[in-house]
XYZ file of C-alpha atoms in Angstrom:
197
model
C -0.693 -0.427 0.229
C 1.312 3.782 -0.633
C 1.887 5.704 1.969
C -0.082 9.121 1.484
C 2.807 11.531 1.537
C 1.313 15.337 3.404
C 1.458 18.371 1.225
C 0.512 20.495 3.594
C 1.871 24.212 3.851
C 4.175 25.014 6.359
C 1.859 27.123 9.159
C 2.927 30.983 9.312
C 4.059 30.158 13.008
C 6.375 27.467 11.753
C 7.827 29.117 8.924
C 8.556 32.208 11.265
C 10.349 30.047 13.258
C 12.320 28.400 10.567
C 13.990 31.369 9.068
C 14.487 33.196 12.695
C 16.332 29.988 13.533
C 18.494 30.363 10.744
C 18.977 33.832 10.463
C 19.120 34.106 14.288
C 21.310 31.847 15.091
C 23.596 32.199 11.773
C 24.178 36.130 12.431
C 22.545 37.262 16.005
C 19.371 38.373 16.955
C 19.932 42.228 16.941
C 21.481 41.717 13.417
C 19.050 40.694 11.586
C 16.485 42.940 11.179
C 12.680 41.597 11.522
C 11.697 42.513 7.905
C 14.315 40.201 6.964
C 13.071 36.845 9.214
C 9.616 37.896 7.171
C 10.746 37.613 3.815
C 12.611 34.067 4.516
C 9.676 33.256 5.939
C 7.569 34.466 2.790
C 4.530 34.925 5.182
C 3.163 38.815 5.924
C 4.213 40.601 8.126
C 0.967 40.901 9.792
C 1.732 37.618 10.193
C 4.528 37.736 12.430
C 2.272 39.938 15.031
C -0.002 38.157 15.178
C 1.628 34.938 16.259
C 3.765 36.469 18.210
C 3.177 39.949 19.488
C 6.848 41.326 18.095
C 10.789 40.490 17.971
C 11.644 39.512 21.256
C 8.788 37.451 21.623
C 9.575 35.877 18.215
C 13.576 35.641 19.567
C 11.984 34.129 22.925
C 10.226 31.637 21.165
C 13.253 31.046 18.945
C 15.017 29.785 21.826
C 12.810 28.500 23.096
C 12.922 25.862 20.105
C 16.367 25.172 20.515
C 16.070 24.591 24.151
C 13.622 21.663 23.603
C 15.994 20.712 20.559
C 19.279 20.803 22.489
C 17.657 19.152 25.894
C 16.145 16.639 23.364
C 19.751 15.987 22.221
C 21.731 15.799 25.271
C 18.687 13.470 26.925
C 19.309 11.166 24.651
C 22.777 10.995 25.080
C 22.789 10.489 28.791
C 20.232 7.593 28.403
C 22.301 5.993 26.377
C 24.670 5.828 29.213
C 24.268 3.719 32.518
C 26.895 6.041 34.869
C 25.689 8.975 36.208
C 30.188 9.920 35.111
C 29.669 7.991 31.665
C 26.382 10.648 31.568
C 28.131 13.770 32.522
C 30.498 12.662 30.073
C 28.045 11.604 27.191
C 26.805 15.550 27.056
C 30.381 16.817 26.597
C 30.507 13.928 23.601
C 27.187 15.430 22.383
C 28.370 19.372 22.060
C 30.985 17.889 20.547
C 29.567 16.793 17.781
C 28.299 19.754 17.171
C 31.497 21.557 16.886
C 32.346 19.282 13.320
C 28.677 20.684 11.958
C 29.125 23.419 9.229
C 26.587 25.326 10.513
C 27.779 25.868 14.428
C 27.948 28.939 15.395
C 28.280 28.672 19.295
C 25.733 28.780 21.565
C 22.096 30.433 20.732
C 22.003 31.047 24.873
C 24.536 32.137 25.185
C 25.276 34.316 22.255
C 21.282 36.140 22.770
C 21.888 35.884 26.077
C 24.899 38.694 25.690
C 22.561 40.494 23.072
C 19.613 40.588 25.232
C 18.047 43.027 27.721
C 19.209 42.306 31.291
C 15.109 41.078 32.479
C 13.565 40.613 28.915
C 11.792 37.441 27.657
C 15.235 36.984 25.591
C 17.242 37.721 29.139
C 14.661 34.714 30.217
C 15.050 31.895 28.271
C 18.915 32.123 28.191
C 18.766 31.620 32.257
C 16.145 28.416 31.417
C 18.687 26.731 29.459
C 21.894 27.725 31.248
C 19.384 26.668 35.193
C 18.129 23.355 32.564
C 22.481 22.234 32.709
C 23.194 23.267 35.693
C 20.440 21.583 37.470
C 21.481 17.862 34.924
C 24.962 18.385 35.968
C 24.738 18.979 39.709
C 21.715 16.426 39.786
C 24.378 13.093 37.845
C 27.148 14.971 40.188
C 24.764 13.783 42.934
C 24.091 10.551 41.576
C 28.365 10.426 41.335
C 28.501 10.627 44.346
C 30.843 13.963 44.001
C 31.430 15.058 47.584
C 30.130 18.684 46.767
C 27.778 18.314 43.639
C 26.695 21.595 43.315
C 30.259 22.195 43.390
C 31.170 19.686 40.030
C 27.751 21.528 38.584
C 28.941 24.440 37.920
C 32.103 23.221 36.952
C 31.105 21.673 34.550
C 28.828 24.325 33.113
C 31.905 26.082 32.671
C 33.699 23.545 30.778
C 30.759 23.610 28.642
C 29.828 26.837 27.935
C 33.825 27.831 27.555
C 33.741 24.972 25.171
C 31.208 25.942 22.679
C 32.596 29.340 22.866
C 36.482 28.143 21.395
C 34.554 25.708 19.416
C 33.700 28.875 18.180
C 36.232 31.394 17.907
C 39.200 28.866 17.527
C 37.939 26.084 15.046
C 40.701 23.832 17.011
C 39.828 20.332 15.791
C 40.831 19.047 18.858
C 38.216 21.230 21.493
C 35.961 18.185 22.212
C 39.112 15.948 22.934
C 40.033 18.671 25.222
C 37.079 19.331 27.013
C 35.851 15.617 27.454
C 39.584 14.813 29.319
C 39.079 18.002 31.398
C 35.800 17.009 32.381
C 37.628 13.440 33.258
C 39.744 14.889 35.414
C 37.254 17.024 37.278
C 34.505 14.061 37.978
C 37.423 12.023 39.278
C 38.446 14.569 40.956
C 35.275 15.947 43.020
C 33.989 12.020 43.237
C 37.569 10.176 44.687
C 37.309 7.743 41.505
C 40.207 7.501 39.196
C 40.241 9.030 35.581
C 40.505 6.206 34.148
C 37.165 4.080 36.178
């Protein structure tokens, strides 16, 4: 039996989010004007305002979509591992695979957050993602038996942030391996386990 292929055109919301994702991630949220997003999405200006209300709300929706996709990717990588130590390292392995992508432009949340007005929707979205990452690392550090899970969680988040920035700015193929080695050492020191374990 032949399958029925959907010929439904993506909604204005879907097209706006796809255009925002492509343009904001590649060029930055401040340098891309709303008219470019509307033109790239092939929708009327009224569609943007009826769907999102304005640019800040569109940027927030773009970041929320990236948060969901990144969280899904990392959660799947963590679920493939058996121990909390391996799961923490899986986060860095998942991140490292992104560095090889030709469309890698760094961390969308750090970039957008750096350009955002304090207390606005964009800053809230960036903070929400960073809180999620820190909570994930802290939970896994607790499960791994770290003497101070919150400290290890913050250290691993700093390493994650630094790796993303370094991969973007240095274009060095060794960033992922160096990050993995540093994470292994931090985890071993915090849990009293051998770095080879």
